[in-house]
Amino acid sequence: MDEGTEMSLTIAQLVRRLKGSHLHAQMERQARECLHQPEIQLESLKDDVRRFLRTSGWERKLQNAVHRELLISRLPPSFPAPPPEHLKEPLAYMRKAQASWERRILKSLNSMSTELGVPLARMRPVAEQQELSNKWNEMGTDEPDLSRFRPVYAPKDFLEVVVSLRSPNHDSGGDVGARSHWGLIHVPLDVKDITQLRGVYTELGLAEGQLGIDDNAHPDLFENNYIDIGKKALAEQDGAAAQQYSRRGCPTGLRADLWALILNLVNQPQDAMHYEQLKAGVLQHDLLVDKLISKDVKLTASNDDYYFVFEDFLYQVLLCFSRDAAILEHFKYNSATPPKSYIQGKEEDEDFAVFYPPNGVIPFHGFSMYVAPLCFLYNEPSKLYSVFREMYTRYFFRLHSISSACSGIVSLCLLFERLLQTHLPQLFYHLRQIGAQPLRIAFKWMVRAFSGYLCTDQLLFLWDRILGYDSLEPVAGSASAFFQFFSLVKLTLNLWPLPVLAAAIFAFRTENLMEVTSLASAEAVLADLSTLKVMPLIQIFLFAV
């Protein structure tokens, strides 16, 4: 298929997706309203309407929407179109492992429901609805007895599934060879080496100014001018410019607005209305997963020195999230499949099946920590909710789904092990020999995107770079720059900072780790990450190792 044909297919698919969006309806309404303005002439109607939409800011909003669609859906599709399951995950053994994992999670949830005599869902009595409504903003003061409830799974359970993955067409003792068999990941996925990472992420070079480094050393020379550039991106509402800017870090006072712009989230009345509808769903129905959410918040965020004050926000956002059926849309490009529940006595009859929970996401131990850092940025629940939902459907789902995607947790684990094996082979071998495989320590950091391990300001610097580097990486050899923009994008590395930082932490603590003699002592050396500075570690590991 030639470039022109593929580009035409991409544009057609973009148009189809955007036609069903709220933005399209708004633009149509604005176009109709502008027809009454005197400068709109019949003989030049099309050009005049286009000029009006451009000068009134709608062209920029359309550009931001197109940019988001390209990043989210990884357009265009290949031609001819592959089977739907291949769009979600091309490797059969990965699909099989993910399906097996989903059955295990669902079995655990159903067993808990049966053992405890707690239904998966029930209608709340009117009095209970009123009581919950009255204490909606004070749910953190409630102390329900959750002792009988347990997390459906924890990161260590998921790790065992990840390390058990094997390709039926690959001999792990062969070409990936001498280094890879030291580690726990034995699947032949393509990950970048440090030389390739340096080539892609030149903005993090030692000569480049970085928030998180240079703002502390030279605030007058760097930060003031840098803030002005960020303000300009916001003033022009340029999502692509804001994303590029985020690669070197976002100033504290601008971060919330820059992230919202990068995620193409405009505070619209319908967003607040949608949040209120979800809240009404929480008030009307009690779900078993509500107990899992409450248990998780109590076990994690409520015991965290940074996040315990946001307990009420976490309940509100996560309970609404569980009811949001719009989240199901991301399963089109997620290797996972939303679980289903059946009306009693109608098991296996698809006419009596519903997705459970309504968003298709069963929370695990630590899930609430995806939301907690965002509470520092957004104090309006509907805005906080919108940002979290976008962050989850763009990034976080990849951290607990089995897939061959280069931004998926399996590839991230492999990248971490390869970086450590290549650049710190003595350390890796030493830890392996004493039964302290590095991935067993680093996995919990990565699966939670380091939330709860780093101090908040450093975590936000890390997440700045995740948003900043969520980019379209063109296929080598594409002729035109325009075609490159719409070209295949399977090499995007939007979660690359996680394994790089994990490897950098091991490098930083090498001297102490070389002295340990057990997994417990290695974990003790790496137990407290709260004093670490993220950007110097990443920068030194990438460019000075």
Coordinates of C-alpha atoms in Angstrom, one line a residue:
M1 CA 0.0 0.0 0.0
D2 CA 1.5 3.3 -1.0
E3 CA 1.9 6.4 1.2
G4 CA -1.0 8.3 -0.3
T5 CA -3.5 5.4 0.2
E6 CA -2.4 4.8 3.8
M7 CA -2.6 8.5 4.6
S8 CA -6.1 8.6 3.1
L9 CA -7.2 5.7 5.3
T10 CA -5.8 7.4 8.4
I11 CA -7.5 10.7 7.7
A12 CA -10.8 8.9 7.0
Q13 CA -10.6 7.0 10.3
L14 CA -9.8 10.2 12.1
V15 CA -12.8 11.9 10.6
R16 CA -15.1 9.0 11.6
R17 CA -13.9 9.1 15.2
L18 CA -14.1 12.9 15.5
K19 CA -17.6 13.1 14.0
G20 CA -19.0 11.4 17.0
S21 CA -17.2 13.7 19.5
H22 CA -18.6 16.7 21.5
L23 CA -16.0 18.9 19.8
H24 CA -17.6 18.2 16.4
A25 CA -21.0 19.2 17.7
Q26 CA -19.6 22.4 19.2
M27 CA -17.8 23.3 15.9
E28 CA -21.0 22.7 13.9
R29 CA -22.9 25.0 16.3
Q30 CA -20.3 27.7 16.0
A31 CA -20.2 27.5 12.3
R32 CA -24.0 27.9 12.1
E33 CA -23.9 30.9 14.5
C34 CA -21.2 32.7 12.5
L35 CA -23.4 32.7 9.4
H36 CA -25.3 35.7 11.0
Q37 CA -22.1 37.8 11.1
P38 CA -21.8 40.6 8.5
E39 CA -18.3 39.6 7.4
I40 CA -19.6 36.2 6.2
Q41 CA -20.4 36.5 2.5
L42 CA -22.4 34.0 0.4
E43 CA -19.9 34.0 -2.5
S44 CA -17.0 33.1 -0.2
L45 CA -19.0 31.2 2.4
K46 CA -16.7 28.2 2.8
D47 CA -13.5 30.3 3.1
D48 CA -15.1 32.8 5.5
V49 CA -16.4 30.1 7.8
R50 CA -13.0 28.4 7.9
R51 CA -11.3 31.8 8.6
F52 CA -13.8 32.4 11.5
L53 CA -13.1 29.0 13.0
R54 CA -9.4 29.6 12.7
T55 CA -9.3 33.1 14.2
S56 CA -11.7 32.1 17.1
G57 CA -9.5 29.3 18.3
W58 CA -11.4 26.3 17.0
E59 CA -8.6 25.2 14.6
R60 CA -6.2 24.8 17.6
K61 CA -8.8 22.8 19.4
L62 CA -9.2 20.6 16.4
Q63 CA -5.4 20.1 16.2
N64 CA -5.3 19.1 19.8
A65 CA -8.1 16.6 19.3
V66 CA -6.4 15.0 16.3
H67 CA -3.1 14.8 18.2
R68 CA -4.9 13.0 21.1
E69 CA -6.6 10.5 18.8
L70 CA -3.3 9.7 17.1
L71 CA -1.7 9.0 20.5
I72 CA -4.6 7.1 22.0
S73 CA -5.6 4.9 19.2
R74 CA -2.2 4.5 17.5
L75 CA -3.6 5.2 14.0
P76 CA -3.6 4.1 11.3
P77 CA -4.7 0.4 11.1
S78 CA -2.7 -1.9 8.8
F79 CA -4.2 -3.0 5.5
P80 CA -5.9 -5.3 5.0
A81 CA -7.5 -5.1 8.5
P82 CA -6.3 -7.8 10.9
P83 CA -8.7 -9.7 13.1
P84 CA -9.9 -7.6 16.1
E85 CA -8.0 -9.7 18.6
H86 CA -4.8 -9.0 16.7
L87 CA -5.4 -5.3 17.1
K88 CA -5.6 -5.7 20.8
E89 CA -2.6 -8.1 21.0
P90 CA -0.9 -9.7 17.9
L91 CA 0.9 -12.6 19.8
A92 CA -1.3 -15.6 20.6
Y93 CA 0.6 -16.7 23.7
M94 CA 0.3 -13.2 25.2
R95 CA -3.5 -13.3 24.5
K96 CA -3.7 -16.7 26.1
A97 CA -1.8 -15.6 29.2
Q98 CA -3.9 -12.4 29.6
A99 CA -7.1 -14.4 29.3
S100 CA -5.9 -16.9 31.9
W101 CA -5.0 -14.1 34.3
E102 CA -8.4 -12.5 33.8
R103 CA -10.2 -15.8 34.7
R104 CA -8.0 -16.1 37.8
I105 CA -9.0 -12.6 38.9
L106 CA -12.7 -13.1 38.3
K107 CA -12.6 -16.5 40.1
S108 CA -11.0 -14.7 43.1
L109 CA -13.7 -12.0 43.0
N110 CA -16.6 -14.5 42.7
S111 CA -15.1 -16.7 45.5
M112 CA -14.9 -13.7 47.8
S113 CA -18.6 -12.9 47.0
T114 CA -19.7 -16.4 47.8
E115 CA -17.6 -16.9 50.9
L116 CA -18.6 -13.6 52.5
G117 CA -22.2 -13.7 51.3
V118 CA -21.8 -10.3 49.7
P119 CA -23.5 -9.8 46.4
L120 CA -21.5 -8.3 43.5
A121 CA -24.1 -5.5 43.3
R122 CA -27.2 -4.4 45.1
M123 CA -29.6 -1.5 45.1
R124 CA -29.1 0.8 48.1
P125 CA -32.2 1.4 50.3
V126 CA -33.4 5.1 50.1
A127 CA -32.2 5.8 53.7
E128 CA -28.7 4.5 52.9
Q129 CA -28.6 6.6 49.7
Q130 CA -29.4 9.7 51.7
E131 CA -26.8 8.8 54.4
L132 CA -24.1 8.4 51.8
S133 CA -25.1 11.6 50.0
N134 CA -24.9 13.5 53.3
K135 CA -21.3 12.3 54.0
W136 CA -20.1 12.3 50.4
N137 CA -17.4 14.9 51.3
E138 CA -16.4 13.2 54.5
M139 CA -16.2 9.5 53.6
G140 CA -12.7 9.3 55.0
T141 CA -14.2 9.7 58.5
D142 CA -16.2 6.5 58.1
E143 CA -14.6 3.3 59.6
P144 CA -16.4 0.3 58.1
D145 CA -15.3 -3.1 59.0
L146 CA -13.3 -4.3 56.0
S147 CA -11.3 -7.0 57.8
R148 CA -13.1 -9.8 55.8
F149 CA -12.2 -8.3 52.5
R150 CA -8.9 -8.9 50.8
P151 CA -7.3 -7.4 47.6
V152 CA -8.1 -9.5 44.6
Y153 CA -4.4 -9.5 43.8
A154 CA -1.2 -7.7 44.6
P155 CA 1.7 -6.7 42.3
K156 CA 3.8 -9.7 43.5
D157 CA 1.0 -12.0 42.2
F158 CA 1.0 -10.3 38.8
L159 CA 4.8 -10.5 38.7
E160 CA 4.7 -14.3 38.9
V161 CA 2.4 -14.4 35.8
V162 CA 4.7 -12.1 33.9
V163 CA 7.9 -14.1 34.6
S164 CA 6.1 -17.3 33.7
L165 CA 5.6 -16.1 30.1
R166 CA 7.3 -18.1 27.4
S167 CA 7.1 -17.9 23.6
P168 CA 6.3 -21.3 22.0
N169 CA 8.5 -20.3 19.1
H170 CA 11.5 -19.2 21.0
D171 CA 14.4 -21.0 22.8
S172 CA 15.3 -18.8 25.7
G173 CA 18.7 -20.4 25.8
G174 CA 19.5 -19.2 22.3
D175 CA 20.0 -15.9 20.7
V176 CA 18.9 -13.6 23.5
G177 CA 21.6 -15.5 25.1
A178 CA 24.1 -15.1 27.8
R179 CA 22.7 -12.0 29.5
S180 CA 18.9 -12.5 29.3
H181 CA 18.9 -15.9 31.0
W182 CA 20.2 -14.2 34.1
G183 CA 16.9 -12.4 34.5
L184 CA 13.3 -13.4 35.0
I185 CA 11.9 -12.2 31.6
H186 CA 12.3 -14.8 28.9
V187 CA 10.3 -13.5 26.0
P188 CA 11.8 -12.2 22.7
L189 CA 10.5 -8.6 22.7
D190 CA 12.3 -5.7 21.0
V191 CA 13.5 -3.1 23.5
K192 CA 15.9 -0.3 23.0
D193 CA 19.4 -0.2 24.3
I194 CA 20.9 2.8 26.0
T195 CA 22.5 4.2 22.8
Q196 CA 19.1 4.2 21.1
L197 CA 17.5 5.8 24.2
R198 CA 20.1 8.6 24.1
G199 CA 19.3 9.2 20.5
V200 CA 15.6 9.5 21.1
Y201 CA 15.7 11.5 24.3
T202 CA 18.3 14.2 23.5
E203 CA 16.3 16.8 25.5
L204 CA 17.6 15.1 28.6
G205 CA 21.2 15.5 27.7
L206 CA 23.7 16.8 30.3
A207 CA 23.9 20.1 28.5
E208 CA 20.1 20.7 28.5
G209 CA 18.4 22.6 31.2
Q210 CA 16.0 20.6 33.3
L211 CA 13.4 21.4 35.9
G212 CA 14.4 19.2 38.9
I213 CA 18.1 20.1 38.4
D214 CA 18.8 23.5 37.0
D215 CA 16.0 25.3 38.8
N216 CA 17.7 24.5 42.0
A217 CA 21.2 25.4 40.9
H218 CA 20.5 28.4 38.8
P219 CA 16.9 29.7 39.4
D220 CA 17.5 33.2 38.0
L221 CA 19.1 32.0 34.8
F222 CA 16.8 29.2 34.0
E223 CA 13.4 29.1 35.8
N224 CA 12.1 32.6 35.1
N225 CA 12.6 32.4 31.3
Y226 CA 11.4 28.8 31.3
I227 CA 8.1 29.7 33.0
D228 CA 7.5 32.4 30.4
I229 CA 7.7 29.7 27.6
G230 CA 5.2 27.5 29.5
K231 CA 2.8 30.5 29.9
K232 CA 3.0 31.1 26.1
A233 CA 2.1 27.4 25.4
L234 CA -0.9 27.8 27.7
A235 CA -2.0 31.2 26.2
E236 CA -1.9 29.7 22.7
Q237 CA -3.7 26.5 23.9
D238 CA -1.2 24.5 21.9
G239 CA -1.3 20.9 23.1
A240 CA 1.7 19.7 21.1
A241 CA 3.8 22.6 22.3
A242 CA 2.8 21.9 25.9
Q243 CA 3.8 18.2 25.5
Q244 CA 7.2 19.1 24.0
Y245 CA 7.7 21.6 26.9
S246 CA 6.9 18.9 29.5
R247 CA 9.9 16.9 28.4
R248 CA 12.1 19.2 30.4
G249 CA 9.6 19.4 33.4
C250 CA 6.6 21.6 34.3
P251 CA 6.8 24.4 36.8
T252 CA 4.7 23.8 39.9
G253 CA 2.3 26.7 39.2
L254 CA 1.7 25.7 35.6
R255 CA 1.7 21.9 35.8
A256 CA -2.0 21.4 36.3
D257 CA -3.0 23.5 33.3
L258 CA -0.2 22.1 31.1
W259 CA -1.2 18.5 31.9
A260 CA -4.8 19.2 31.2
L261 CA -3.8 20.8 27.8
I262 CA -1.5 17.8 26.9
L263 CA -4.4 15.5 27.7
N264 CA -6.8 17.7 25.7
L265 CA -9.1 18.2 28.6
V266 CA -11.1 21.4 28.5
N267 CA -13.3 22.2 31.5
Q268 CA -16.7 21.8 29.9
P269 CA -20.1 21.8 31.7
Q270 CA -20.8 18.3 30.4
D271 CA -17.7 17.0 32.3
A272 CA -19.2 18.2 35.6
M273 CA -22.5 16.7 34.5
H274 CA -21.0 13.4 33.7
Y275 CA -19.3 13.3 37.1
E276 CA -22.6 14.0 38.8
Q277 CA -24.2 11.2 36.9
L278 CA -21.5 8.8 38.0
K279 CA -21.9 10.0 41.6
A280 CA -25.7 9.3 41.3
G281 CA -24.8 5.8 40.3
V282 CA -22.6 5.4 43.4
L283 CA -25.4 6.5 45.6
Q284 CA -28.0 4.2 44.0
H285 CA -26.0 0.9 43.8
D286 CA -23.5 -0.7 46.2
L287 CA -20.8 -2.9 44.5
L288 CA -18.5 -5.4 46.0
V289 CA -15.6 -3.6 44.3
D290 CA -16.5 -0.6 46.5
K291 CA -15.2 -2.5 49.4
L292 CA -12.0 -3.4 47.5
I293 CA -11.5 0.3 46.7
S294 CA -12.1 1.3 50.4
K295 CA -9.8 -1.4 51.6
D296 CA -7.1 -0.3 49.2
V297 CA -7.3 3.4 50.2
K298 CA -7.1 2.4 53.8
L299 CA -4.0 0.2 53.3
T300 CA -2.1 2.6 51.0
A301 CA -2.9 6.3 50.7
S302 CA -4.4 6.6 54.2
N303 CA -1.1 5.4 55.6
D304 CA 1.1 7.6 53.4
D305 CA 2.5 10.8 54.8
Y306 CA 1.9 12.7 51.6
Y307 CA -1.5 11.5 50.6
F308 CA -3.6 10.7 53.7
V309 CA -5.2 14.2 53.6
F310 CA -6.8 13.3 50.2
E311 CA -8.7 10.3 51.4
D312 CA -12.1 11.8 50.7
F313 CA -11.1 12.7 47.1
L314 CA -9.8 9.2 46.5
Y315 CA -13.0 7.6 47.5
Q316 CA -15.0 10.0 45.4
V317 CA -12.9 9.6 42.3
L318 CA -12.4 5.8 42.4
L319 CA -16.1 5.0 43.2
C320 CA -17.2 7.1 40.3
F321 CA -14.5 5.6 38.1
S322 CA -15.9 2.1 38.8
R323 CA -19.3 3.2 37.4
D324 CA -18.0 4.9 34.2
A325 CA -18.9 2.7 31.2
A326 CA -17.0 5.1 28.9
I327 CA -13.8 3.5 30.2
L328 CA -14.8 0.4 28.3
E329 CA -13.8 2.2 25.1
H330 CA -10.1 1.7 26.0
F331 CA -10.5 -2.1 25.7
K332 CA -10.4 -1.6 22.0
Y333 CA -6.6 -1.1 22.2
N334 CA -6.0 -2.8 25.6
S335 CA -5.0 -6.5 25.5
A336 CA -7.4 -7.1 28.4
T337 CA -11.1 -7.9 28.1
P338 CA -13.6 -6.5 30.5
P339 CA -15.1 -9.1 32.9
K340 CA -18.8 -10.0 32.7
S341 CA -21.3 -11.0 35.3
Y342 CA -24.5 -13.0 34.7
I343 CA -28.0 -12.9 36.2
Q344 CA -28.3 -15.8 38.6
G345 CA -29.5 -18.9 36.8
K346 CA -28.6 -17.4 33.4
E347 CA -24.9 -18.1 33.4
E348 CA -23.3 -18.2 30.0
D349 CA -26.3 -16.7 28.3
E350 CA -24.9 -13.5 26.7
D351 CA -28.4 -11.9 26.7
F352 CA -28.2 -11.7 30.5
A353 CA -24.6 -10.6 30.8
V354 CA -23.3 -7.2 32.0
F355 CA -19.8 -5.9 32.4
Y356 CA -18.7 -5.9 36.0
P357 CA -17.8 -3.5 37.3
P358 CA -19.4 -1.2 34.8
N359 CA -15.9 0.2 33.8
G360 CA -14.5 -3.3 33.3
V361 CA -11.6 -2.6 35.7
I362 CA -11.2 -4.7 38.9
P363 CA -8.9 -2.8 41.3
F364 CA -5.8 -4.4 42.8
H365 CA -3.7 -3.6 45.8
G366 CA -2.1 -0.2 45.2
F367 CA -4.6 0.9 42.5
S368 CA -5.6 4.1 44.4
M369 CA -2.0 5.3 44.2
Y370 CA -2.6 6.1 40.5
V371 CA -5.0 8.9 41.7
A372 CA -3.3 10.1 44.8
P373 CA -0.5 12.3 43.3
L374 CA -3.1 14.1 41.0
C375 CA -4.8 15.4 44.2
F376 CA -1.9 17.8 44.6
L377 CA -2.8 19.4 41.2
Y378 CA -6.6 19.4 41.1
N379 CA -8.9 20.3 43.9
E380 CA -12.1 20.2 41.9
P381 CA -13.4 16.6 42.0
S382 CA -14.8 16.6 38.4
K383 CA -11.5 18.0 37.0
L384 CA -9.5 15.5 39.1
Y385 CA -11.7 12.7 37.8
S386 CA -11.3 13.7 34.2
V387 CA -7.5 13.9 34.4
F388 CA -7.3 10.6 36.2
R389 CA -9.5 8.9 33.7
E390 CA -7.4 10.2 30.8
M391 CA -4.2 9.2 32.5
Y392 CA -5.5 5.7 33.2
T393 CA -6.8 5.0 29.6
R394 CA -3.6 6.4 28.1
Y395 CA -0.9 5.1 30.5
F396 CA -1.7 3.3 33.7
F397 CA -3.7 0.3 32.2
R398 CA -0.5 -0.8 30.4
L399 CA 1.1 -1.4 33.8
H400 CA -1.3 -4.3 34.8
S401 CA -2.1 -5.9 31.4
I402 CA -0.1 -8.6 29.7
S403 CA 0.9 -7.5 26.2
S404 CA 3.8 -7.4 23.8
A405 CA 3.5 -3.6 23.4
C406 CA 6.7 -1.7 23.9
S407 CA 5.0 0.4 26.5
G408 CA 3.5 -2.6 28.3
I409 CA 4.7 -3.9 31.6
V410 CA 6.4 -7.0 30.1
S411 CA 8.6 -4.8 27.8
L412 CA 9.3 -2.4 30.6
C413 CA 10.5 -5.3 32.8
L414 CA 12.7 -6.6 30.0
L415 CA 14.1 -3.1 29.3
F416 CA 15.0 -2.8 33.1
E417 CA 16.7 -6.1 33.1
R418 CA 18.6 -5.5 29.9
L419 CA 19.8 -2.0 31.1
L420 CA 21.1 -3.5 34.4
Q421 CA 22.7 -6.6 32.8
T422 CA 24.5 -4.5 30.2
H423 CA 25.8 -1.7 32.4
L424 CA 26.0 -3.2 35.8
P425 CA 26.7 -6.9 35.1
Q426 CA 28.6 -7.6 38.3
L427 CA 25.8 -6.2 40.4
F428 CA 23.1 -8.1 38.5
Y429 CA 25.1 -11.3 38.8
H430 CA 25.7 -10.8 42.5
L431 CA 22.1 -10.2 43.3
R432 CA 21.0 -13.1 41.2
Q433 CA 23.4 -15.4 43.0
I434 CA 22.0 -14.5 46.5
G435 CA 18.4 -15.0 45.3
A436 CA 17.7 -11.2 45.1
Q437 CA 16.6 -10.9 41.4
P438 CA 16.5 -7.1 40.8
L439 CA 13.1 -7.3 39.1
R440 CA 11.5 -8.7 42.2
I441 CA 12.4 -5.4 43.9
A442 CA 11.8 -3.0 41.0
F443 CA 8.5 -4.5 39.8
K444 CA 6.4 -2.9 42.5
W445 CA 7.9 0.5 41.7
M446 CA 7.1 0.2 38.0
V447 CA 3.6 -1.3 38.3
R448 CA 2.6 1.7 40.5
A449 CA 4.5 4.2 38.3
F450 CA 6.6 4.9 41.5
S451 CA 3.6 6.4 43.2
G452 CA 4.0 6.0 47.0
Y453 CA 7.8 5.4 46.7
L454 CA 9.1 8.8 45.7
C455 CA 8.3 12.1 47.4
T456 CA 5.6 13.9 45.5
D457 CA 7.6 16.7 43.8
Q458 CA 10.0 14.1 42.4
L459 CA 7.2 11.8 41.3
L460 CA 5.5 14.7 39.4
F461 CA 8.8 15.5 37.7
L462 CA 8.9 11.8 36.6
W463 CA 5.3 11.9 35.3
D464 CA 6.1 15.2 33.4
R465 CA 8.4 13.2 31.3
I466 CA 5.9 10.4 30.8
L467 CA 3.4 12.9 29.4
G468 CA 6.2 14.7 27.4
Y469 CA 7.5 11.6 25.7
D470 CA 4.1 10.1 24.7
S471 CA 4.9 10.8 21.1
L472 CA 4.5 9.4 17.6
E473 CA 7.7 7.8 16.5
P474 CA 7.8 7.5 12.7
V475 CA 8.9 4.5 10.8
A476 CA 12.4 4.9 9.3
G477 CA 12.5 5.6 5.6
S478 CA 9.2 7.3 5.2
A479 CA 9.5 9.8 2.5
S480 CA 7.6 12.9 3.6
A481 CA 7.5 14.6 7.0
F482 CA 3.7 14.7 6.8
F483 CA 3.4 11.0 6.1
Q484 CA 5.8 10.4 9.0
F485 CA 3.4 12.1 11.3
F486 CA 0.6 9.7 10.3
S487 CA 2.9 6.7 10.0
L488 CA 3.0 3.5 12.1
V489 CA 3.6 4.3 15.8
K490 CA 4.4 0.9 17.4
L491 CA 7.7 2.2 18.8
T492 CA 6.3 4.8 21.1
L493 CA 7.9 4.7 24.5
N494 CA 5.6 6.7 26.7
L495 CA 6.4 4.7 29.9
W496 CA 10.2 4.4 29.3
P497 CA 11.2 6.6 32.3
L498 CA 10.0 3.9 34.7
P499 CA 12.6 1.1 33.9
V500 CA 15.3 3.7 33.3
L501 CA 14.7 5.2 36.7
A502 CA 14.5 1.8 38.3
A503 CA 17.9 0.9 36.8
A504 CA 19.4 4.2 37.8
I505 CA 18.3 3.6 41.4
F506 CA 20.2 0.3 41.5
A507 CA 23.2 2.0 40.0
F508 CA 23.1 4.7 42.6
R509 CA 23.0 2.1 45.4
T510 CA 25.5 -0.3 43.8
E511 CA 28.1 0.0 46.6
N512 CA 25.7 -1.0 49.3
L513 CA 24.0 -3.6 47.2
M514 CA 27.3 -5.4 46.5
E515 CA 27.6 -6.0 50.2
V516 CA 24.2 -7.6 50.8
T517 CA 23.8 -11.4 51.2
S518 CA 20.0 -11.9 50.9
L519 CA 16.8 -10.6 49.2
A520 CA 15.7 -9.1 52.5
S521 CA 18.9 -7.1 53.0
A522 CA 18.7 -5.9 49.3
E523 CA 15.2 -4.8 49.9
A524 CA 16.3 -3.0 53.0
V525 CA 18.9 -1.0 51.1
L526 CA 16.2 0.0 48.6
A527 CA 13.3 0.4 51.0
D528 CA 13.4 4.2 51.2
L529 CA 13.4 6.2 47.9
S530 CA 11.9 9.3 49.4
T531 CA 15.2 11.2 49.4
L532 CA 16.2 10.5 45.8
K533 CA 16.2 13.2 43.1
V534 CA 14.7 11.7 39.9
M535 CA 16.1 13.8 37.1
P536 CA 19.8 13.7 38.2
L537 CA 19.6 9.9 38.5
I538 CA 18.0 9.5 35.0
Q539 CA 20.3 12.0 33.4
I540 CA 23.5 10.5 34.8
F541 CA 22.4 6.9 34.0
L542 CA 21.5 7.8 30.4
F543 CA 24.3 10.1 29.5
A544 CA 27.2 9.6 32.0
V545 CA 27.3 5.8 32.5

